[in-house]
Short mmCIF file of C-alpha atoms in Angstrom, two decimals:
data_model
loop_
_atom_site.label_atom_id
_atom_site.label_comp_id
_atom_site.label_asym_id
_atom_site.label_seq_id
_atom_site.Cartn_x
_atom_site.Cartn_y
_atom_site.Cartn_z
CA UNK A 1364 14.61 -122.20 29.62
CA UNK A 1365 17.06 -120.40 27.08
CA UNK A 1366 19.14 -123.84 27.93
CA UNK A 1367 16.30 -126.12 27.16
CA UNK A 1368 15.63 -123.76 23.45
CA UNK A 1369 19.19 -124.09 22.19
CA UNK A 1370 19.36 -128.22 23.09
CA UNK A 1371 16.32 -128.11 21.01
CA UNK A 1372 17.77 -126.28 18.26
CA UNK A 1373 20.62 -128.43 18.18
CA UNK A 1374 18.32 -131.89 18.22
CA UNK A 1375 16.29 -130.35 15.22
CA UNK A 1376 19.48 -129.48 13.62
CA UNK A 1377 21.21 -133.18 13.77
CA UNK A 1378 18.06 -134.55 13.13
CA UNK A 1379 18.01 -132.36 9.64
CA UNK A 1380 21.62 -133.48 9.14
CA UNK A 1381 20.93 -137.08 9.45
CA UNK A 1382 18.01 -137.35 7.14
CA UNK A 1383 19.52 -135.19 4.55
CA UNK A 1384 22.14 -137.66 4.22
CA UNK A 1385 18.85 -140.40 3.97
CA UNK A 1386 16.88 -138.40 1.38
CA UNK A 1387 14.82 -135.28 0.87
CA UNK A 1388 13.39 -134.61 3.40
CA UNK A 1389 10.62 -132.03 4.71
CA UNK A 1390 9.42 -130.52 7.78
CA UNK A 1391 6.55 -129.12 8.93
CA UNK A 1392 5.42 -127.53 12.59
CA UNK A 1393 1.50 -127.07 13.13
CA UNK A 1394 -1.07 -126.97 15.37
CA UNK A 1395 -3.54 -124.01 16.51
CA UNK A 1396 -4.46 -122.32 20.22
CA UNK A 1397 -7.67 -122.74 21.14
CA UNK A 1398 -9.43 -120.60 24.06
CA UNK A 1399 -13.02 -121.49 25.74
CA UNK A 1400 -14.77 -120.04 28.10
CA UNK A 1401 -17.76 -122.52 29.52
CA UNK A 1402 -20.96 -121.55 30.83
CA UNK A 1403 -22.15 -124.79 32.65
CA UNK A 1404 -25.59 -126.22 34.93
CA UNK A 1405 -25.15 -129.56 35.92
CA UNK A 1406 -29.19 -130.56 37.26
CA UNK A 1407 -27.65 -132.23 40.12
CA UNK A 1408 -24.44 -130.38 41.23
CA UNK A 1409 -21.31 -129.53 39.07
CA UNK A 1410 -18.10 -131.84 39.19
CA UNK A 1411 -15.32 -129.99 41.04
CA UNK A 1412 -12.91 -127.61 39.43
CA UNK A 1413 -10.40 -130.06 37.22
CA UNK A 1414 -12.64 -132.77 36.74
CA UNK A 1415 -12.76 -134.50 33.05
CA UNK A 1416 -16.47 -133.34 32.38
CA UNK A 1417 -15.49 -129.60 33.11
CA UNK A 1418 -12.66 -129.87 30.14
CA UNK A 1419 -15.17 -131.16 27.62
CA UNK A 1420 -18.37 -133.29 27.73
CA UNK A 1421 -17.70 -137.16 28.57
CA UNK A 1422 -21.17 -138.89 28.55
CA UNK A 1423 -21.13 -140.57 32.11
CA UNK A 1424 -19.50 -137.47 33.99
CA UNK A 1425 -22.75 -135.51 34.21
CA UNK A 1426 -24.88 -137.13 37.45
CA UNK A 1427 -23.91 -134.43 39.41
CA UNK A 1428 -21.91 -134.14 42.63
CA UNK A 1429 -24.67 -133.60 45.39
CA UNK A 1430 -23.64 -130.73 47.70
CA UNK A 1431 -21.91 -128.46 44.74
CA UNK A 1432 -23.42 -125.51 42.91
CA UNK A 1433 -25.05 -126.36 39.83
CA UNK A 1434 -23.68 -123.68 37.72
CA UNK A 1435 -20.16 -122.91 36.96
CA UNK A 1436 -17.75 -120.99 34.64
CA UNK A 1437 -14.50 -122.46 32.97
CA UNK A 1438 -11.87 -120.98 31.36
CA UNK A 1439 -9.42 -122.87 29.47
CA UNK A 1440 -6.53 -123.00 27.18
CA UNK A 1441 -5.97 -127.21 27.06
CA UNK A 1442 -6.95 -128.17 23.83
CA UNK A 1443 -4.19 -126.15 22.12
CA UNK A 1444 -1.79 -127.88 20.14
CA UNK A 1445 1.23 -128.68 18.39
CA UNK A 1446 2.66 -131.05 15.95
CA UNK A 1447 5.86 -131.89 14.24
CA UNK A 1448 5.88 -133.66 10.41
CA UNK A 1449 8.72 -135.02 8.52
CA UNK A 1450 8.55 -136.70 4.98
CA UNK A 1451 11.42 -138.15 3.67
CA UNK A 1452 11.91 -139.12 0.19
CA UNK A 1453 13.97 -142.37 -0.39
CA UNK A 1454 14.21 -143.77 -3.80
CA UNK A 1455 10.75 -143.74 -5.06
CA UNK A 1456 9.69 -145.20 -1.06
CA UNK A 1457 8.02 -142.50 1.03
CA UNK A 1458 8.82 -142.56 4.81
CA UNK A 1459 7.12 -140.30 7.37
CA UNK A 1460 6.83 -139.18 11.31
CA UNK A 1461 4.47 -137.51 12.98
CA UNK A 1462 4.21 -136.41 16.64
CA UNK A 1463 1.44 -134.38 18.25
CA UNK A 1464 0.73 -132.93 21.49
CA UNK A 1465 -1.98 -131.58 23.84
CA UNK A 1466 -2.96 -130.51 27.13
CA UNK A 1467 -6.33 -132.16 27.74
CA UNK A 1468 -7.49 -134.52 30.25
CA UNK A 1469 -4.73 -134.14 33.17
CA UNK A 1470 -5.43 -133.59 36.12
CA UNK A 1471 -2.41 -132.41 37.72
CA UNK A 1472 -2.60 -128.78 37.38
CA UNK A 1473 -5.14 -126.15 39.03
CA UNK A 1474 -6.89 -123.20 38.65
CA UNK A 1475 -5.14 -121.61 41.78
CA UNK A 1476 -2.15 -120.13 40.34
CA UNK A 1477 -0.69 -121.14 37.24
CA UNK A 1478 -3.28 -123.19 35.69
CA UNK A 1479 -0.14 -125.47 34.13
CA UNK A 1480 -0.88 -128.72 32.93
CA UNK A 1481 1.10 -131.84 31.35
CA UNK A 1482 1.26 -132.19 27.72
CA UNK A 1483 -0.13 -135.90 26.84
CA UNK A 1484 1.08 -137.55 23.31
CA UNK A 1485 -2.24 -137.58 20.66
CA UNK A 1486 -0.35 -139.18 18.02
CA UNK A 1487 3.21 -140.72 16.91
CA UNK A 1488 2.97 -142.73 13.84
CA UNK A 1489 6.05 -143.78 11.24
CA UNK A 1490 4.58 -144.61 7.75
CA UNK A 1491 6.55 -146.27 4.92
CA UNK A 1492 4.54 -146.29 2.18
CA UNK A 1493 1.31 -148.65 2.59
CA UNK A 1494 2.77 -149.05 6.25
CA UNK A 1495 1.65 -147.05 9.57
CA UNK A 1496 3.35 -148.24 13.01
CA UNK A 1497 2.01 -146.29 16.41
CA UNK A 1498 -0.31 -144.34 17.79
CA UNK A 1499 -2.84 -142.61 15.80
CA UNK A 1500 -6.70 -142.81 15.43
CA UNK A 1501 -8.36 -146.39 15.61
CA UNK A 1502 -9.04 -147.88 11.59
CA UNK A 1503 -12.48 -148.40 13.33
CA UNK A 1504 -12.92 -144.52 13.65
CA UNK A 1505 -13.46 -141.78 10.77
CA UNK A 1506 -12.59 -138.61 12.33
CA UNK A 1507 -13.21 -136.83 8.98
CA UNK A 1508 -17.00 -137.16 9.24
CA UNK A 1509 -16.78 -135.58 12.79
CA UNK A 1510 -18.76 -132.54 12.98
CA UNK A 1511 -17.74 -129.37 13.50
CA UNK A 1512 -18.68 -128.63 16.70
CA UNK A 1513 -16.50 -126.21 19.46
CA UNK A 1514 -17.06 -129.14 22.07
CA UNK A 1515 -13.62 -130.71 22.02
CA UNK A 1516 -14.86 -134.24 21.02
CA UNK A 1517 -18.79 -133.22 19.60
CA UNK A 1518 -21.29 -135.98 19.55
CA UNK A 1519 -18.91 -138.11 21.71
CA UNK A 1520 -21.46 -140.90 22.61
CA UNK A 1521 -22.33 -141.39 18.66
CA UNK A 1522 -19.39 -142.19 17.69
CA UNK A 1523 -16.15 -144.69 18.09
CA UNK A 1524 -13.83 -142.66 19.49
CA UNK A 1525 -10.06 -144.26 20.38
CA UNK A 1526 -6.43 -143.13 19.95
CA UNK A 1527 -4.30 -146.65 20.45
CA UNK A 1528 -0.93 -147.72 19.02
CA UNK A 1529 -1.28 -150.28 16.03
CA UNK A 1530 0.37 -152.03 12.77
CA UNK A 1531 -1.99 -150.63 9.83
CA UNK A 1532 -1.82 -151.61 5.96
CA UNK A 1533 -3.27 -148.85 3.22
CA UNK A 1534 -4.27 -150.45 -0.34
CA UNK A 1535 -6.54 -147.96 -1.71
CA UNK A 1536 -8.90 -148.16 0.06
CA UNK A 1537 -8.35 -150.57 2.52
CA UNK A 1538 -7.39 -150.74 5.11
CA UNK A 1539 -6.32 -153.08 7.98
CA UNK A 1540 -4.73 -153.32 11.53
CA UNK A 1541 -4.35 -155.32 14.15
CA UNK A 1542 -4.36 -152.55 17.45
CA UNK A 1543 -3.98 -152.29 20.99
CA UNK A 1544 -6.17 -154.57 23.02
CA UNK A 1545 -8.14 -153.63 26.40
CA UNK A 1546 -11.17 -155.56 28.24
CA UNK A 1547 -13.63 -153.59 30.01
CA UNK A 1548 -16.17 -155.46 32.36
CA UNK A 1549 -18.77 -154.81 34.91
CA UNK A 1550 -18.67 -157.59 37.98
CA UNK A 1551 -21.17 -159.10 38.58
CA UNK A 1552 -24.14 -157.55 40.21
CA UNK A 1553 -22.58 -154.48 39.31
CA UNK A 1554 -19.66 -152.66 40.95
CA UNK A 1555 -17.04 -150.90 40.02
CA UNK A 1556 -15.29 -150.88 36.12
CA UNK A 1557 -12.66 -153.48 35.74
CA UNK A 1558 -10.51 -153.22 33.12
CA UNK A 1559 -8.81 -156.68 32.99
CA UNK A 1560 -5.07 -155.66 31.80
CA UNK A 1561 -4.61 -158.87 30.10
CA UNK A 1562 -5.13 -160.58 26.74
CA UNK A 1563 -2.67 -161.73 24.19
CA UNK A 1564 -4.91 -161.43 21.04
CA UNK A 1565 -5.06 -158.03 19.27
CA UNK A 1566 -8.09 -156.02 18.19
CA UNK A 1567 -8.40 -156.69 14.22
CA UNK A 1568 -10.51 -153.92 12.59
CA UNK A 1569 -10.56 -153.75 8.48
CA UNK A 1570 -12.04 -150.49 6.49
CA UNK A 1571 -13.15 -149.50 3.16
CA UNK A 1572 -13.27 -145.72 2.33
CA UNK A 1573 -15.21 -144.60 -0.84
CA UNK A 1574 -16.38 -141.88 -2.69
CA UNK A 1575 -19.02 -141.13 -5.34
CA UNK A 1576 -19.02 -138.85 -8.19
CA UNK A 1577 -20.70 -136.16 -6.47
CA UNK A 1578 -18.38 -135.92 -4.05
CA UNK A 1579 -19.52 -137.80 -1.19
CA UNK A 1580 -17.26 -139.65 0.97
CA UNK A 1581 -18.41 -143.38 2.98
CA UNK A 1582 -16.66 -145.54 5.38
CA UNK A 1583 -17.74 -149.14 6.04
CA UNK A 1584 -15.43 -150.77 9.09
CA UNK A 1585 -15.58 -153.81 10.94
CA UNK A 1586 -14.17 -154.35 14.11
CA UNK A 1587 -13.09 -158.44 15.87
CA UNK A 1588 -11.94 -158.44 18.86
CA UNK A 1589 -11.45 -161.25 22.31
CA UNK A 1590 -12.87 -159.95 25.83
CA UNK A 1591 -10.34 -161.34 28.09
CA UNK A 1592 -9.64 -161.96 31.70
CA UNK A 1593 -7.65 -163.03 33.96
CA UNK A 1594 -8.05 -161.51 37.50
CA UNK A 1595 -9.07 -161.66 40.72
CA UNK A 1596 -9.95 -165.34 40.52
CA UNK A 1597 -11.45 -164.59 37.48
CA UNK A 1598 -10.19 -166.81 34.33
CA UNK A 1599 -12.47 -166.01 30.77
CA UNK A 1600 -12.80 -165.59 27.21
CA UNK A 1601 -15.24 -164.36 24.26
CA UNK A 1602 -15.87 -162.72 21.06
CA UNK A 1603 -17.20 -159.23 20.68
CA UNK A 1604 -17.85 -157.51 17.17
CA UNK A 1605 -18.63 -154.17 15.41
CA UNK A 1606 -19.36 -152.55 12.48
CA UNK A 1607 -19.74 -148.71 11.45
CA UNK A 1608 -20.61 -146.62 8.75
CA UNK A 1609 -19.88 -142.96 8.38
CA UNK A 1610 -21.22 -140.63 5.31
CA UNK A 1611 -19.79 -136.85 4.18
CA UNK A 1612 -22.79 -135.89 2.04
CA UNK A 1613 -22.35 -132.21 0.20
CA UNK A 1614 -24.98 -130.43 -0.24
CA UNK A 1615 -24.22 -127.35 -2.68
CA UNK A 1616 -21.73 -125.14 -0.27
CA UNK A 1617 -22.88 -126.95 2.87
CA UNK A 1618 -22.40 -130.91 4.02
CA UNK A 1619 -24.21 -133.43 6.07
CA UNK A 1620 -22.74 -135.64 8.08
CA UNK A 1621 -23.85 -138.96 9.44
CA UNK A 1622 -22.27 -141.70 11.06
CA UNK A 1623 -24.02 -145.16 12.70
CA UNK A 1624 -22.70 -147.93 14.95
CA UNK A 1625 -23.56 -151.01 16.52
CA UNK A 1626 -21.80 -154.16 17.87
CA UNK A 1627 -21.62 -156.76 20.52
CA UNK A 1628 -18.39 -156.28 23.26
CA UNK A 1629 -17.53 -152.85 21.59
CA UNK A 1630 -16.83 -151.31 24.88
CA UNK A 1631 -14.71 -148.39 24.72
CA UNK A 1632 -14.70 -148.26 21.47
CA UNK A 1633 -17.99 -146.30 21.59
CA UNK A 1634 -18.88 -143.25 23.55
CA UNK A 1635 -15.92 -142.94 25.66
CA UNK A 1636 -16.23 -146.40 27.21
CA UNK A 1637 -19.93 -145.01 28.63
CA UNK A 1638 -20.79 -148.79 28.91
CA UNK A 1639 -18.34 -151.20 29.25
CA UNK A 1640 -17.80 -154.45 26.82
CA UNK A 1641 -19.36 -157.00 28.67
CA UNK A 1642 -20.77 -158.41 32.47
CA UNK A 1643 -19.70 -161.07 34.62
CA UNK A 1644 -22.28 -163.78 34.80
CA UNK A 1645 -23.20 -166.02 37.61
CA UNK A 1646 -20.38 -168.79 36.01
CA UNK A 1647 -17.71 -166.36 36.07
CA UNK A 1648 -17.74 -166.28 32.18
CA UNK A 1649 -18.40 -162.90 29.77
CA UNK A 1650 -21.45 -162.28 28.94
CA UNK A 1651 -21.35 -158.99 25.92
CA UNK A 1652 -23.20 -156.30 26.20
CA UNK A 1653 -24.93 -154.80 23.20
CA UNK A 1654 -24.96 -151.27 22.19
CA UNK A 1655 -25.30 -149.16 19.05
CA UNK A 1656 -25.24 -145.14 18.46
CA UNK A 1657 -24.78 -142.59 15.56
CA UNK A 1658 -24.85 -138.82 15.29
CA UNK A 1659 -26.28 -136.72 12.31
CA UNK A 1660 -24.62 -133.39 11.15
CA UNK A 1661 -25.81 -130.71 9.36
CA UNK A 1662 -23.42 -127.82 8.46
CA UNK A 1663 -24.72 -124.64 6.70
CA UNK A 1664 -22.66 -121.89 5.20
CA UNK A 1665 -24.12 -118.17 5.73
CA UNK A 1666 -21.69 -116.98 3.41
CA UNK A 1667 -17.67 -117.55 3.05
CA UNK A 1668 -16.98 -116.43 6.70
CA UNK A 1669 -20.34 -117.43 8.15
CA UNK A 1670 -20.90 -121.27 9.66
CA UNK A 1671 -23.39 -122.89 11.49
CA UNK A 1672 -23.40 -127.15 12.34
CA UNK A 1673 -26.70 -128.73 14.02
CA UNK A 1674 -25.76 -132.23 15.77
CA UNK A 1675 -27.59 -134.81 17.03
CA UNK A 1676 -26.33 -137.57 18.82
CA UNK A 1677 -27.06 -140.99 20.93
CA UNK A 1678 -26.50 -144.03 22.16
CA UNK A 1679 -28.03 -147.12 23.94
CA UNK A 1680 -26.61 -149.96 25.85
CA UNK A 1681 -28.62 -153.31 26.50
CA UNK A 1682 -27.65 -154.56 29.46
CA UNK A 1683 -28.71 -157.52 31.37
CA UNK A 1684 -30.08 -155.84 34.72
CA UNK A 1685 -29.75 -159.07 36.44
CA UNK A 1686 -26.46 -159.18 36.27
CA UNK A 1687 -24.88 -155.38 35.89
CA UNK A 1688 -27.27 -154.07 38.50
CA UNK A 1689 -29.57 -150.87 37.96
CA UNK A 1690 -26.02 -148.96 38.23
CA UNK A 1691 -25.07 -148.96 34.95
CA UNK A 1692 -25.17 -146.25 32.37
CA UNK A 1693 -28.20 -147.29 29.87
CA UNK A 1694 -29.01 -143.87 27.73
CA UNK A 1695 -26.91 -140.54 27.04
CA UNK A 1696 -28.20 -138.08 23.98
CA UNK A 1697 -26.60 -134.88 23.33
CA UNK A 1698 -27.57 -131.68 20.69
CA UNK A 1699 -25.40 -128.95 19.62
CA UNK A 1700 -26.12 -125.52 17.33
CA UNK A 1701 -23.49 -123.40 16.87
CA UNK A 1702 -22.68 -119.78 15.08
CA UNK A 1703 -18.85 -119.86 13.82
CA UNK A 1704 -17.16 -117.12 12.18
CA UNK A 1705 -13.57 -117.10 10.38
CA UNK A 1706 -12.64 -113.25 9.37
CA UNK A 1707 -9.58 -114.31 7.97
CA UNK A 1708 -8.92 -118.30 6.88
CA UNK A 1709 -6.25 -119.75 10.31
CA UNK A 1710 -8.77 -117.92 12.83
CA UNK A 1711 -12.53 -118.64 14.07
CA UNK A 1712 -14.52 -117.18 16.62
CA UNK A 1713 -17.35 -119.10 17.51
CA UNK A 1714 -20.39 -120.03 20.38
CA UNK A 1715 -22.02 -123.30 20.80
CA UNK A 1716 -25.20 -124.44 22.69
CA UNK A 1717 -25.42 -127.61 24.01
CA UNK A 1718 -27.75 -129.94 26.10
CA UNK A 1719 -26.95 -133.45 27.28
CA UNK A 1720 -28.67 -136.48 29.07
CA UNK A 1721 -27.54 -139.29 30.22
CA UNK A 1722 -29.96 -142.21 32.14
CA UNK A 1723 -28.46 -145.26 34.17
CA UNK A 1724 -30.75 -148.21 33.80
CA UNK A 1725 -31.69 -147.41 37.93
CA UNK A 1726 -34.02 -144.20 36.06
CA UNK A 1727 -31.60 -142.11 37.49
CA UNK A 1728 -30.69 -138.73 34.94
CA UNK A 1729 -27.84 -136.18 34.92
CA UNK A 1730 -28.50 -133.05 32.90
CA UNK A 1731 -25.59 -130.60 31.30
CA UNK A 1732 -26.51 -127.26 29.70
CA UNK A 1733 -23.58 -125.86 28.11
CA UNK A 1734 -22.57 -122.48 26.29
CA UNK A 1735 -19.02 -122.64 25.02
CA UNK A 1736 -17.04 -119.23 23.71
CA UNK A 1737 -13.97 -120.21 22.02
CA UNK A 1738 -11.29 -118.76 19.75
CA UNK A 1739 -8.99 -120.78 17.60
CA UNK A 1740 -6.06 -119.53 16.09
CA UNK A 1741 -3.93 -122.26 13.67
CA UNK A 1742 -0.62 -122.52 13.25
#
């Protein structure tokens, strides 16, 4: 370990050498630790101990495991974490890096000992002026007008909601990438996901970000993209489409927030993939699936230390039963209300209620009551 620490110190120190010599250059270290403690009743048996919906609510992870308890405790310290910054200035140009990391999602740790998990990459992005190369939040998304819920995503199934790597161009404000493509499909009759793995045409997605003179803040974006694949037998091509708009209303000291999607072939680009972008059809070509959703946000200040956020959230997928089967996920809504409270400004101390449903087009309903306890500390 004290090995590992001084080869550290040594890479942050050449790295400091070498882009002194390029310019003048910053750095910054952030982050926060976050601590929850979950109070969970899946209606039709909890997932096992590890499992993605026991880290944080993924619509489509609720049904239930039949033979488990319903109700279950989790304590967890996996959405801490820590980033790195460095701005450089070189002649009037402006170049920047940025690299974070978290724990979430892995499942190669356990609650039997150690409780260690893997540290995933969030972001790593290298700007030069209008330009941003890696990965970072999709241009479709606007993860300012999240709301501020203790849930690690919060109104996941209203909202795009996709970290990919990407070539994006900033003019005011513009914006506009070409990003990381990936095909979801459901076979035909219905079946298991496949994600095809194939495709040569990017995902194009182009923004406009605007504000009004009482402070509001809108996004309009527009996402093009080609369903592709090439599989199994399986040799086929079409166009899918979105387009969402996202709103940071104030109201005095508190803000609403609002945000509303819809789209043809959006896929995983909404909800956490909860639906996938399209369905085989009897020819062997794509046939898109439709699907919009949207989330509304109040968030009320008791006083400067005082919080509270009430979220609403859903989204619907049309799917051709013929084709995808009564096995697919149709409906999933969600509502939060929470109580947060920051005694000094890096620290909050919060609880959160929360109720979700989900619905496959079969009729068939998974249930999650949450209560979340967390602490968050930043860096």
């Amino acid at each position: 370990m004290k090995q590992a620490k001084l080869s550290l110190i040594a890479m942050a120190t050449m790295l400091a050498a070498s882009s002194a010599a390029a310019g003048d250059t910053e750095f910054k270290f952030g982050g926060y630790v976050k601590a929850d403690v979950m109070f969970s009743d899946y209606s039709n048996g909890a997932p096992d101990s590890g499992s993605l919906s026991r880290q944080f609510y993924v619509p489509g992870t609720i049904y239930g495991v039949e033979g488990n308890g319903e109700q279950v405790v989790d304590f967890q310290a996996r959405e801490s974490r820590f980033n790195f910054k460095t701005s450089t200035d070189l002649g009037g140009h402006k170049l920047s890096g940025f690299i974070e990391l978290d724990f979430m999602t892995h499942a190669d740790g356990n609650e039997r000992v150690s409780n260690s998990y893997s540290p995933r990459i969030r972001h790593a992005i290298v700007s030069f002026d209008n330009w941003t190369v890696g990965q970072t939040w999709t241009t479709f998304q606007n993860p300012g007008a999240l709301p501020e819920n203790l849930d690690f995503v919060g109104a996941a199934e209203g909202t795009p909601f996709v970290r990919q790597s990407m070539v994006r161009y900033t003019n005011g404000g513009f914006q506009f990438a070409v990003e990381n493509p990936e095909t979801t499909l459901t076979p035909n009759g219905g079946g298991g996901r496949i994600t095809s793995g194939s495709g040569m045409v990017p995902d194009f997605v182009a923004r406009y970000n605007f504000k009004t003179e009482g402070g509001a803040k809108f996004t309009v974006a527009g996402l093009a993209r080609q369903l592709n694949i090439e599989k199994d037998g399986l040799d086929a091509q079409t166009l899918g489409y979105g387009v969402s708009f996202t709103g940071v209303v104030p109201v005095g000291d508190d803000d609403f927030k609002v945000s509303a999607t819809v789209g043809d072939g959006m896929g995983r680009y909404m909800a956490l993939n909860y639906a996938n972008a399209g369905v085989i059809d009897n020819n062997g070509d794509i046939e898109t699936i439709s699907s919009y959703g949207g989330f509304a946000s109040y968030r009320h200040w008791w006083d400067d230390k005082w919080r509270s956020s009430f979220t609403l959230s859903g989204f619907k997928a049309d799917n051709t039963e013929s084709l995808t089967g009564l096995g697919v996920n149709k409906e999933s809504y969600s509502g939060y209300v929470n109580l947060l409270y920051s005694p000094i400004k890096p620290m909050t101390v919060g609880v959160e209620y929360m109720y979700a449903e989900n619905t496959k087009e079969s009729g068939d309903k998974g249930e999650l009551n949450r209560v979340i306890f967390s602490v968050k500390y930043v860096l």
